[in-house]
Coordinates of C-alpha atoms in Angstrom, one line a residue:
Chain A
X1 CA -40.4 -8.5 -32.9
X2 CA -37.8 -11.6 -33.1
X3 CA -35.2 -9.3 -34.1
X4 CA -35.7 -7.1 -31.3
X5 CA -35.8 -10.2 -29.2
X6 CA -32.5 -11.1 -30.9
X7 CA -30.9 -7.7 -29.9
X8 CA -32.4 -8.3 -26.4
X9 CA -31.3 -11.2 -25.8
X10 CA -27.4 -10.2 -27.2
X11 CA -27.1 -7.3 -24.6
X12 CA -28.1 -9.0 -21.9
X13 CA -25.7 -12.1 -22.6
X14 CA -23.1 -9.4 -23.2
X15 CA -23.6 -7.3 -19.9
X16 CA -24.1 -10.8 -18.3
X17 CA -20.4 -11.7 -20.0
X18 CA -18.9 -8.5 -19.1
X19 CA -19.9 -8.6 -15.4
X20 CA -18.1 -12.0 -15.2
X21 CA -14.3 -10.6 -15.3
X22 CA -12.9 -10.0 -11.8
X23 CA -11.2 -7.2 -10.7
X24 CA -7.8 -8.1 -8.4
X25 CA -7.9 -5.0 -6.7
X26 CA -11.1 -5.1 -5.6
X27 CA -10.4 -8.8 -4.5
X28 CA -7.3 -7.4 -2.8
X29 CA -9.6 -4.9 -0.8
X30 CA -12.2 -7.8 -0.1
X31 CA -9.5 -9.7 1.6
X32 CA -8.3 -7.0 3.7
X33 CA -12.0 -6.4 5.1
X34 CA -13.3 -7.2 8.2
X35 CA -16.0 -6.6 10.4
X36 CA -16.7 -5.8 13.7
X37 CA -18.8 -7.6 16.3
X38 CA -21.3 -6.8 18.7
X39 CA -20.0 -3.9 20.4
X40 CA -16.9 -4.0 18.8
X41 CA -15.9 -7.2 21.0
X42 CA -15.8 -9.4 18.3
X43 CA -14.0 -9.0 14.9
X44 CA -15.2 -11.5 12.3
X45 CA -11.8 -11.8 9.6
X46 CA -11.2 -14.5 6.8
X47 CA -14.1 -16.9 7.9
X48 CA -13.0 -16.4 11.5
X49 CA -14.0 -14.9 14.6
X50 CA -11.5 -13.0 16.8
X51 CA -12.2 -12.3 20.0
X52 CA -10.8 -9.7 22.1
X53 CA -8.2 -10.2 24.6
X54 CA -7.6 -8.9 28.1
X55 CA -4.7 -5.9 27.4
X56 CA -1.4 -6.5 28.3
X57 CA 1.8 -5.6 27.5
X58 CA 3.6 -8.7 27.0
X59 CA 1.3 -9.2 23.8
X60 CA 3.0 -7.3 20.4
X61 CA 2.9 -8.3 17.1
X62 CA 6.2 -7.8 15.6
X63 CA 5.9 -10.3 12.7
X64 CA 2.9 -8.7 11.2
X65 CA 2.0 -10.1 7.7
X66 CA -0.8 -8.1 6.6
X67 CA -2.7 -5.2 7.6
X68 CA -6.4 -5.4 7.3
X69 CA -9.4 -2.6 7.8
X70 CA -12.4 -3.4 10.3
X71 CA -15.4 -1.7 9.8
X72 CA -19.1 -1.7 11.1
X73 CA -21.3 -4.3 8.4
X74 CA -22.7 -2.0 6.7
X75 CA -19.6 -0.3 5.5
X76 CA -18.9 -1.0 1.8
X77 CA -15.3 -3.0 1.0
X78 CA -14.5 0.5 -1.3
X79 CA -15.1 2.3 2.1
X80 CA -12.8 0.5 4.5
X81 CA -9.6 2.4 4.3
X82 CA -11.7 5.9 5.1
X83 CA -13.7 4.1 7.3
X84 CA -12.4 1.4 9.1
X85 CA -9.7 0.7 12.0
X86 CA -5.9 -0.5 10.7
X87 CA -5.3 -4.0 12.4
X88 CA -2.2 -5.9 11.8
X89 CA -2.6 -9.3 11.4
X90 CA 0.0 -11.4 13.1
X91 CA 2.1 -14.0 10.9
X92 CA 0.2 -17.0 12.2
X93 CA -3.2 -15.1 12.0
X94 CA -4.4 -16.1 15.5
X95 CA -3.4 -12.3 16.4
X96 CA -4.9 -9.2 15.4
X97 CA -3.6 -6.2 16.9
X98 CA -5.6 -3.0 16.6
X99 CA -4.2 0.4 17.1
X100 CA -7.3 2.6 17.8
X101 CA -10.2 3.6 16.4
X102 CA -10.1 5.8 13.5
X103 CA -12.7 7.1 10.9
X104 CA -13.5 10.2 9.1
X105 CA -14.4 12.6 11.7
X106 CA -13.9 10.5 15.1
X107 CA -10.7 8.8 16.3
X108 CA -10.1 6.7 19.5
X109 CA -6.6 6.0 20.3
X110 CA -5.9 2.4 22.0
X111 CA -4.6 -0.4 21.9
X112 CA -5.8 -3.8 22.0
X113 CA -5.6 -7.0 20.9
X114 CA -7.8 -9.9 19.0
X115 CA -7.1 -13.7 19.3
X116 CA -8.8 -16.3 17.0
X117 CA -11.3 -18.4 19.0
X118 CA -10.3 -21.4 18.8
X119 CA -7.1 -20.1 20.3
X120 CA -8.4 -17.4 22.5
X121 CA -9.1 -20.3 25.6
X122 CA -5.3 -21.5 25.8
X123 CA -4.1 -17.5 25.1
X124 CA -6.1 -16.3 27.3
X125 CA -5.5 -18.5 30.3
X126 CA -1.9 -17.9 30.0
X127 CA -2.8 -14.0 29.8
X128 CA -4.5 -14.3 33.3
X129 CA -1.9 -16.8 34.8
X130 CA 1.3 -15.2 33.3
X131 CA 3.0 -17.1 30.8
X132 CA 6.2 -19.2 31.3
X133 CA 8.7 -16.8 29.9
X134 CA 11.4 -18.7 30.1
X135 CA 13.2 -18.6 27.0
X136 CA 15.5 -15.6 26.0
X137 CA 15.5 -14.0 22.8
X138 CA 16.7 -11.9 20.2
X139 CA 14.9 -11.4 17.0
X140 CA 16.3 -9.5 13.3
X141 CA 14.4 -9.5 9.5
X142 CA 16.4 -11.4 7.4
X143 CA 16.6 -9.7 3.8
X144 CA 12.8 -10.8 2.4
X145 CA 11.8 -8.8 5.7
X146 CA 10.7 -12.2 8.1
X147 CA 11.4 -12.0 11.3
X148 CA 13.6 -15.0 12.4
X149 CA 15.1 -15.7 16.2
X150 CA 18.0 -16.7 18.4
X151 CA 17.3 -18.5 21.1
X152 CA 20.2 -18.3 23.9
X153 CA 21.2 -21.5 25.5
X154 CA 20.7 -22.4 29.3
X155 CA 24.3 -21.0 30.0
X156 CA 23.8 -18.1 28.3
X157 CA 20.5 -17.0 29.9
X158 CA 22.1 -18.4 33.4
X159 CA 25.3 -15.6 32.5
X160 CA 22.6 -12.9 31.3
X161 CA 20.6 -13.3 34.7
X162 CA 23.5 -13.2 36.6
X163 CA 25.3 -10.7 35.5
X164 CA 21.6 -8.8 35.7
X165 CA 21.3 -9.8 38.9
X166 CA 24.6 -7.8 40.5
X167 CA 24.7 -4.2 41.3
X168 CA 25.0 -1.9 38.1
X169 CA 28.3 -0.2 37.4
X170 CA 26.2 2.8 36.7
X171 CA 22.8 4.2 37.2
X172 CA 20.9 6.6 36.4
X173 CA 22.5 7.5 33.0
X174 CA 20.6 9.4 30.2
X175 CA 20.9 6.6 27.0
X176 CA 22.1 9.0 24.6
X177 CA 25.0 9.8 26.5
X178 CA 25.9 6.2 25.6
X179 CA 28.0 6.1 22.1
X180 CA 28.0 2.2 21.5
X181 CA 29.6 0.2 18.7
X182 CA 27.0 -1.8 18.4
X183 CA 23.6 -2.8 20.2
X184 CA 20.9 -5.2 20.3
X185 CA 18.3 -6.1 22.6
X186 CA 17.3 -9.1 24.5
X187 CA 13.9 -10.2 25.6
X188 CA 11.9 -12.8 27.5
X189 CA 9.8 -14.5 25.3
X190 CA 7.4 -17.6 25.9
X191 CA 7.8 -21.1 24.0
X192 CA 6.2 -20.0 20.9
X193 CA 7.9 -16.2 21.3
X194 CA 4.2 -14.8 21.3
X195 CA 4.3 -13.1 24.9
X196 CA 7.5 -10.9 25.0
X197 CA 8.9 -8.6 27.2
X198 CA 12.2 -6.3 27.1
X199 CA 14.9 -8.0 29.3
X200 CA 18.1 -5.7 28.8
X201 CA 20.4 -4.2 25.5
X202 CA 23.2 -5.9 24.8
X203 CA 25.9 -3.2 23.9
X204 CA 29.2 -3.5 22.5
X205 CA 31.6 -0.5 22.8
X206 CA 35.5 -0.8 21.9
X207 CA 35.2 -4.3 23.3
X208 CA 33.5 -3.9 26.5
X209 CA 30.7 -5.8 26.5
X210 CA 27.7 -4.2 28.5
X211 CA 24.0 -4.8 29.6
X212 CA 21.9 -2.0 29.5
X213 CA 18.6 -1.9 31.7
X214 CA 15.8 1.0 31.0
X215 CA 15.1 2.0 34.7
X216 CA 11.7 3.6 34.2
X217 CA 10.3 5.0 30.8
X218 CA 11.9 8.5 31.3
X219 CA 15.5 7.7 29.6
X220 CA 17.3 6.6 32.8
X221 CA 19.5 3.2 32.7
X222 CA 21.3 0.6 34.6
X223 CA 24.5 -0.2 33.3
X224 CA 26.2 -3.7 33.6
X225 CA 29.8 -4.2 32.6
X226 CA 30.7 -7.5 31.5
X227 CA 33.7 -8.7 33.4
X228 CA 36.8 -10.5 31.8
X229 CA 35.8 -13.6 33.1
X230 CA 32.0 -13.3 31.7
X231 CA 33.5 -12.3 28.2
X232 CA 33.8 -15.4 26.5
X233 CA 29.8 -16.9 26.9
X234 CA 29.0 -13.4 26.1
X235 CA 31.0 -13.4 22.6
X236 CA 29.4 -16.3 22.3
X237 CA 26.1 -14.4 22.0
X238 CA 27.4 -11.2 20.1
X239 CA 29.0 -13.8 17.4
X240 CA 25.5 -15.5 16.9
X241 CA 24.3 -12.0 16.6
X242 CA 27.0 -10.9 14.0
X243 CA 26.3 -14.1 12.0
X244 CA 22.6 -13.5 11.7
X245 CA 21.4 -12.8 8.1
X246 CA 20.6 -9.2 8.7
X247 CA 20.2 -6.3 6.4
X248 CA 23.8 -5.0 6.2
X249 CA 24.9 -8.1 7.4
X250 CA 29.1 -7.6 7.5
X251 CA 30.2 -11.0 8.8
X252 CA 31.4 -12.4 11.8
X253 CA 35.5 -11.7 11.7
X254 CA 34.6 -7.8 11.8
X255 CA 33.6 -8.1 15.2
X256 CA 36.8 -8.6 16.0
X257 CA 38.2 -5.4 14.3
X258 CA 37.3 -2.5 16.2
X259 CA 38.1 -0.7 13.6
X260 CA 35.9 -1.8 11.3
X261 CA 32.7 -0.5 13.1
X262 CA 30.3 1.5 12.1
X263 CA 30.2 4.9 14.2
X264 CA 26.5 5.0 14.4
X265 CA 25.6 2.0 15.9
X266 CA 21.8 2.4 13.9
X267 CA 24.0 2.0 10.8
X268 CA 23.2 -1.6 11.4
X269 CA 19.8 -1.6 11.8
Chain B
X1 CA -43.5 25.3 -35.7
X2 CA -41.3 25.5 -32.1
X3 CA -41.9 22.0 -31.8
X4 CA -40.9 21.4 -35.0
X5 CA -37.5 23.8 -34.4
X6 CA -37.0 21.6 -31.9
X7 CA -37.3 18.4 -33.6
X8 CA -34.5 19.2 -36.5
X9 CA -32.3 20.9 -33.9
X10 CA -32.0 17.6 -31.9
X11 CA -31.7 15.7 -35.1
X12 CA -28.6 18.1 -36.3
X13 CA -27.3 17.7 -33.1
X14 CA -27.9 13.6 -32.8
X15 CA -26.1 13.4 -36.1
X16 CA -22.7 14.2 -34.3
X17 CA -23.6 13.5 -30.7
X18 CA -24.4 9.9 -31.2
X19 CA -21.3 8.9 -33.0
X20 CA -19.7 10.3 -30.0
X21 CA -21.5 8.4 -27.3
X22 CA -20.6 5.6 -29.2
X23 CA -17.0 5.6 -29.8
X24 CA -16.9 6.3 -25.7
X25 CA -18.8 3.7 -25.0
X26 CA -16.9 1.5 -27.2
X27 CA -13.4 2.6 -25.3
X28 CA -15.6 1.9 -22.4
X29 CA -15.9 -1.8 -23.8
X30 CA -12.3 -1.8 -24.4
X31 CA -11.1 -1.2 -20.6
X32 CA -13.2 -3.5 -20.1
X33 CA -12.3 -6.5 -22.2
X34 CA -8.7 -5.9 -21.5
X35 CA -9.6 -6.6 -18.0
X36 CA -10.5 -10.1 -18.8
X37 CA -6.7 -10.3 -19.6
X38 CA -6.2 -9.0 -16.1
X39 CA -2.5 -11.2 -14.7
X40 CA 0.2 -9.8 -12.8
X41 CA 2.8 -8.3 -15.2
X42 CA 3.8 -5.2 -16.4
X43 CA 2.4 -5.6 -20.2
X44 CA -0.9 -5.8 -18.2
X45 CA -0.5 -2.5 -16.2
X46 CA 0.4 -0.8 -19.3
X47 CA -2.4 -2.0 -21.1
X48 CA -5.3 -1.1 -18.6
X49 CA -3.5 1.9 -17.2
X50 CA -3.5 3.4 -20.7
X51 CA -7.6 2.0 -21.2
X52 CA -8.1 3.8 -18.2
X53 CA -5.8 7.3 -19.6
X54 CA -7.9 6.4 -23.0
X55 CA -11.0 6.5 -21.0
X56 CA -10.9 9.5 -19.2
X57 CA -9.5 11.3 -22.1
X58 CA -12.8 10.3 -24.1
X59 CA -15.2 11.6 -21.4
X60 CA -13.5 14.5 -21.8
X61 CA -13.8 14.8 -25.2
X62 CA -17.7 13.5 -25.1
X63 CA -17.9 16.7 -22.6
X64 CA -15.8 19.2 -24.6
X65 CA -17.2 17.8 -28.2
X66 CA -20.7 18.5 -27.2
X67 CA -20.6 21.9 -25.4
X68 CA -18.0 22.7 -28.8
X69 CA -21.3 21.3 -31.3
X70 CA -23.6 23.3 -29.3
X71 CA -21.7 26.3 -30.0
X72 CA -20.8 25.8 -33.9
X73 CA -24.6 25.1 -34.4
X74 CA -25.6 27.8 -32.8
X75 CA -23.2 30.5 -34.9
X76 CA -23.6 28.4 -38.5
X77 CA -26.9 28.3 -38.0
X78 CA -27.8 31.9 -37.0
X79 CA -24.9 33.9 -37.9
X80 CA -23.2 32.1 -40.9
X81 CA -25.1 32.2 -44.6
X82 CA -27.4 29.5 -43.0
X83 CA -29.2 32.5 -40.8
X84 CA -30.9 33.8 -43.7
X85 CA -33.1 30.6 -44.0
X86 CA -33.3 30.3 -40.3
X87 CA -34.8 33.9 -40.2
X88 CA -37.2 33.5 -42.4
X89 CA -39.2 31.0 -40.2
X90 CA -42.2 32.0 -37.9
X91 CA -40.3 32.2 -34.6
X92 CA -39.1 34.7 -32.9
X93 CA -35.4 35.8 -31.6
X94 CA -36.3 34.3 -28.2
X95 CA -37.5 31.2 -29.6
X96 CA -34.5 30.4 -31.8
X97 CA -32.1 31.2 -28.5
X98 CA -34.5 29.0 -25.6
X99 CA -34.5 25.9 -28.5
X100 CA -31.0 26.0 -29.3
X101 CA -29.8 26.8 -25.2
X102 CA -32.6 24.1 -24.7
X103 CA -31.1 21.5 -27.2
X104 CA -27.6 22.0 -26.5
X105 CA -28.4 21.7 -22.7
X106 CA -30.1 18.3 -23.2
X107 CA -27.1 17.0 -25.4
X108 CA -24.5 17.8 -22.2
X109 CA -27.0 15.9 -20.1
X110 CA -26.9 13.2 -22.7
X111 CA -23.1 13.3 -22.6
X112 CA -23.4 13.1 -18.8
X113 CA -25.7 9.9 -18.9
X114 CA -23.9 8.4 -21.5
X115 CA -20.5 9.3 -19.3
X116 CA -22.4 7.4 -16.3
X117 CA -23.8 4.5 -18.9
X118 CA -20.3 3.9 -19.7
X119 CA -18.7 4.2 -16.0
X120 CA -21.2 1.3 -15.8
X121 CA -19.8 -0.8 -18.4
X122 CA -16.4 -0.2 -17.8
X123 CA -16.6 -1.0 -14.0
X124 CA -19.4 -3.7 -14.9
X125 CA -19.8 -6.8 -12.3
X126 CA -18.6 -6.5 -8.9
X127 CA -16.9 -3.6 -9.1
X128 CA -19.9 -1.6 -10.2
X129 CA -22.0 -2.8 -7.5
X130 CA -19.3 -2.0 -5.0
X131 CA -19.2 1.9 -6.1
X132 CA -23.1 1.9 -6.2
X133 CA -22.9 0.4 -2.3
X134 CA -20.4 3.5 -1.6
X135 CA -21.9 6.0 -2.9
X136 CA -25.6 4.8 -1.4
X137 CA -23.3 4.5 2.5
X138 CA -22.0 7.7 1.9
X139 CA -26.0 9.0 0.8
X140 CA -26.9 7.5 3.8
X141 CA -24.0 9.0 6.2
X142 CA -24.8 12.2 4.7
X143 CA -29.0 12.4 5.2
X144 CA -27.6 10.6 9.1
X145 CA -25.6 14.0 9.1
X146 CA -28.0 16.6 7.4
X147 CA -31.1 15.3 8.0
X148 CA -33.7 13.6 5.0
X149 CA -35.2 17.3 4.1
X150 CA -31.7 18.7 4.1
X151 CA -30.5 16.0 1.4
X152 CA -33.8 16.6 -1.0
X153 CA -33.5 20.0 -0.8
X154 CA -29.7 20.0 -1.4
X155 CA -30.5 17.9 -4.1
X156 CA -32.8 20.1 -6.2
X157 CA -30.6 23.1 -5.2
X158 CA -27.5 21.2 -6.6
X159 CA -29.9 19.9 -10.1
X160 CA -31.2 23.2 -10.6
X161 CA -27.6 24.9 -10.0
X162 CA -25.7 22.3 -12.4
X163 CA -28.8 23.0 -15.0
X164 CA -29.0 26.5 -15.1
X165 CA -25.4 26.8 -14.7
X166 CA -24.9 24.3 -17.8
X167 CA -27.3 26.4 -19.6
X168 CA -25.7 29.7 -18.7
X169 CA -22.3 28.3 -19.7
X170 CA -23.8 27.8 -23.4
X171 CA -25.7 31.6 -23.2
X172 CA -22.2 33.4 -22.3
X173 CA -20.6 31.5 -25.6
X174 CA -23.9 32.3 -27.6
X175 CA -23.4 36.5 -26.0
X176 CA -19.8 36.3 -27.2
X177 CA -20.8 34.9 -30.5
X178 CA -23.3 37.5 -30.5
X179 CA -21.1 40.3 -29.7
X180 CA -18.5 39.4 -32.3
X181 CA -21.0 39.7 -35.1
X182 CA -21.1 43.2 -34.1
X183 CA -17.8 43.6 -35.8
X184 CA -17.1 44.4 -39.3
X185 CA -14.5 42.2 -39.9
X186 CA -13.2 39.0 -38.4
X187 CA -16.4 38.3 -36.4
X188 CA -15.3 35.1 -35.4
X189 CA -11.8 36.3 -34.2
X190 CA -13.6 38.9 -32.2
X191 CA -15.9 36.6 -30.6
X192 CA -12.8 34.7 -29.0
X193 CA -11.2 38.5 -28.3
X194 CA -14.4 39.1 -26.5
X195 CA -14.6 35.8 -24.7
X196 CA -10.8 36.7 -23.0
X197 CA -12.1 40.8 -22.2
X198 CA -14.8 38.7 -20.1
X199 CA -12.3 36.3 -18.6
X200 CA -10.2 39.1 -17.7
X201 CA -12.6 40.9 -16.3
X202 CA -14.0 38.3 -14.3
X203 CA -10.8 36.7 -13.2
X204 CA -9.7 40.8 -11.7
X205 CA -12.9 41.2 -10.4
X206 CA -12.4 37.9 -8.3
X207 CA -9.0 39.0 -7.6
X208 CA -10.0 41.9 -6.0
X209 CA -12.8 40.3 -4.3
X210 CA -10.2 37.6 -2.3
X211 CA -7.7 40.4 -1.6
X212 CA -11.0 42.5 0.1
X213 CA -12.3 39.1 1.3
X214 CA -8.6 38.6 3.5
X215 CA -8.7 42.2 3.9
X216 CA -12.1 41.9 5.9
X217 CA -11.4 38.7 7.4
X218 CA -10.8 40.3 11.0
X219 CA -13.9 42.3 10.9
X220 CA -17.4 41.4 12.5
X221 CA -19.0 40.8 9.6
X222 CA -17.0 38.1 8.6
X223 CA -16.8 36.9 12.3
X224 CA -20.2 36.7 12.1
X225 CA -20.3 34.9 8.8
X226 CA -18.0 32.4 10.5
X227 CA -20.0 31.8 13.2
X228 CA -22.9 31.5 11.7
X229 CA -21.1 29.1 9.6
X230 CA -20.2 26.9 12.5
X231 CA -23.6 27.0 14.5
X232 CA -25.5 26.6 11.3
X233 CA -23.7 24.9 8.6
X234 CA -27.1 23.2 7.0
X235 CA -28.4 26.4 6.3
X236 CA -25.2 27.9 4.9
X237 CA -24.7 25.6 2.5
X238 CA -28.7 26.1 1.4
X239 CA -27.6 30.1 0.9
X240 CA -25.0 29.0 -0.6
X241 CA -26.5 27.0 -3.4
X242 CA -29.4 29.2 -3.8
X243 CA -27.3 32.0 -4.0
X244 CA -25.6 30.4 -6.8
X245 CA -28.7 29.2 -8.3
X246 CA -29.9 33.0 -8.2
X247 CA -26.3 34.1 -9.5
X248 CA -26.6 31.7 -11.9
X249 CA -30.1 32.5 -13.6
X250 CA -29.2 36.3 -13.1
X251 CA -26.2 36.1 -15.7
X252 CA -28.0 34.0 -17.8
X253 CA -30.8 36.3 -18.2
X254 CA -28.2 38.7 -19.3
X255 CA -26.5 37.0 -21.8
X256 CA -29.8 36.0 -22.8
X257 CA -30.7 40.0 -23.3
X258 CA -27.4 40.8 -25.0
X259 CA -28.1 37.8 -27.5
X260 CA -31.9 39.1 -28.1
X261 CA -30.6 42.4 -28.5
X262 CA -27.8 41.6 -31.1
X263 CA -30.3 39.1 -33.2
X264 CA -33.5 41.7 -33.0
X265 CA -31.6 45.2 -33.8
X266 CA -28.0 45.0 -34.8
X267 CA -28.0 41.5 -36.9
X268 CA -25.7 42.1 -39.8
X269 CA -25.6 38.8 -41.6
X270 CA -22.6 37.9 -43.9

């Protein structure tokens, strides 16, 4: 009877032993869980709660760190990629953006977004008010894939708007028809760059400087020329750009050798 | 005297089977210590991803092993020298088949348990508990889907269909076996010759069932078949399993004749 004891005692330490090693894939799943809220107006992520947002178009993450799977509560971790909704998780984490509603059998396609609660009073006042967008923006991934800014100064924006403000050399334009150097876009962004909205394209063609406007979302564009006398603020901006530690960065002097561009203007990006 | 054929044909087949269980339950052990070691390098991905190669490889040598023992028993002990003692106990043909299908049956469940007994230590902890909570969600998802009865019926049509058809896989071996002892020469050889004549035939004869089936496919039979599929799919899936069940348990009784026939009028021992 001891012995049996003995042997008892010995398995039970050892399953007891055994069940102690973790498993970082599992952990990895665990922290890419979350769960929804009462009516799905709530997600609860990482200790948090997120609560959802009024939609609008100015909010998009483009800095997303992670991506994370929301589920109902009773779906197992194991479950959540089959099951659950993918939400990008903004760098900060005070944004989750979700793209729809998707699980085996039933999709919903939308998108909306998630702010943490202890932020969601200040975001969402400035949602209903309309944020100061007052800075203007470019933004590029450096080579580890982070997204890093350039902020245009006072007399670059004032150039920008101006120049925006005239009549368009040319309307109307399909984009394609467009065969650019070089192009990058500029947006208005709020103080901490989390509301953004699409200002113009900045494009360079055999050294004419341009400002491209979408019209409508059906491939139509404004086009404005940058004049002679505009040219140096705007070099300005396209030398910042050129200097910028981009994948397939080539170095500021080669903007000055038109023959040293790329003919595919997405070759740089 | 059944009960004791019974009792010495599990022991024969304990004497290989347990080893077995315990060398994959010891690799099982292994993945699982070598987990402890768990860090974020290459040595360690080599190391567990071949525990995990090593594992599945030894369930499926638990698997093949046993269904292989089940097999060698049945011919050495019927068919080889060691039939002439067999014979000479008081059971009959039928007897000797039912304990050995019987035995050899409850050996692959074994394996199966053991299989599940080692999943268990392998995965043991939180990952064990996590695949138990998916597979219970994905119970319940199902019986929210099907309906309770559906599931429980489904269920025994699925354990009866796995056990018959286990059982029927060791009969058609045991008919082949059978069969080759009907040759002169080289019975062994022409068991295995008449194991591929039946594969042959039964891989034409599905052949020419799927090139009938897309054949058919337009016709209203098969519309029919579709649509009952769609309107009904719980009770399709019911004919389907009992349909193999009955399949199943047809074809066994068959190999189960052509064995009874062999042993009771043309057994020709070496």
């Amino acid at each position: 009877m001891k012995k049996i004891k003995r042997i008892l005692a010995t398995l039970l330490l050892s399953a007891l032993a055994l069940s102690l090693a973790g498993c970082a894939e599992l952990d990895d799943m665990k922290a890419h869980h979350a769960v929804w809220g009462e009516e799905r107006g709530t997600v609860l992520y990482n200790g948090a709660v997120y609560r959802a947002l009024t939609p609008s178009d100015l909010l998009q993450i483009w800095d997303a760190k992670d991506v994370i799977y929301v589920t109902d509560k009773d779906v197992p971790v194991l479950l959540s990629r089959w099951y659950g909704s993918t939400m990008s998780v903004d760098k900060s984490g005070i944004l989750l953006e979700c793209h729809g509603y998707s699980a085996w059998g039933e999709s919903e396609l939308y998108t909306s977004f998630y702010c943490r609660e202890d932020k969601y009073p200040e975001i969402d006042r400035q949602l209903q008010q309309g944020p100061d967008l007052s800075r203007v923006i470019y933004s590029y991934w450096d080579e580890e894939g982070n997204e890093k800014l350039y902020s245009l100064t006072a007399d670059q924006i004032a150039a920008v708007e101006a120049l925006l403000a005239g009549v368009p050399t040319e309307s109307g334009i399909e984009r394609y028809t467009l065969d650019e150097d070089f192009s990058f876009n500029l947006e208005r962004a709020s103080e901490d760059a989390l509301f953004r909205t699409n200002l113009c394209e900045v494009s360079v063609d055999n050294r004419e400087i341009s400002l491209i406007k979408d019209v409508e979302n059906d491939g139509l564009v404004e086009v404005y020329i940058v004049s002679a006398e505009q040219q140096p603020v705007f070099q300005k901006i396209i030398e910042a750009f050129a200097k910028m530690e981009w994948t397939g960065y080539y170095g500021p002097e080669i903007i000055y050798d038109e023959n040293s561009f790329p003919d595919d203007s997405m070759d740089y990006i | 005297m059944v009960k004791k054929l019974f009792k010495h044909e599990f022991l024969a087949q304990l004497r290989l089977w347990l080893p077995m269980q315990i060398i994959l339950l010891a690799v099982a052990l292994f993945g699982r210590i070598v987990q402890f070691f768990e860090t974020d390098t290459t040595a360690y991905d080599i190391v567990f991803g071949s525990s995990v190669v090593i594992y599945v490889l030894a369930i499926f040598a638990a698997v093949m092993l046993t269904l292989i023992f089940g097999i060698v028993r049945f011919y050495k002990n019927l068919f080889s020298c060691e039939g002439y003692l067999s014979f000479t106990l008081p059971v009959t043909a039928d007897q000797h088949i039912m304990v050995k299908t019987l035995v050899s049956g409850c050996a692959m469940f074994g394996t199966l348990l053991v299989a599940f007994l080692s999943f268990a230590v392998f995965t043991a902890g939180d990952v064990f508990i996590e695949v138990m909570k998916a597979a219970g969600y994905l119970i319940k998802r199902f019986i929210a889907e099907f309906g309770g009865a559906n599931f429980v019926f489904y269920l025994i049509e699925g354990i009866l269909f796995v056990s018959i058809g286990t059982l029927g896989c060791y009969l058609l071996y045991y008919a082949c076996i059978a069969l080759g002892q009907t040759f002169k020469k080289n019975r062994v050889l022409g068991a295995v010759g008449v194991y591929f004549i039946y594969y042959t035939i039964v891989q034409a004869i599905s052949t020419v069932l799927m090139i009938a089936v897309s054949f058919l496919a337009e016709t209203t039979f098969f519309e029919a078949i579709a649509d009952f599929v769609d309107t009904c799919p719980e009770a399709f899936i019911h004919i389907v399993l009992c349909g193999a069940v009955i399949l199943c348990t047809l074809f066994s009784a068959l190999y189960f004749g052509i064995i009874r026939l062999i042993i009771r009028k043309k057994l020709n021992l070496e």
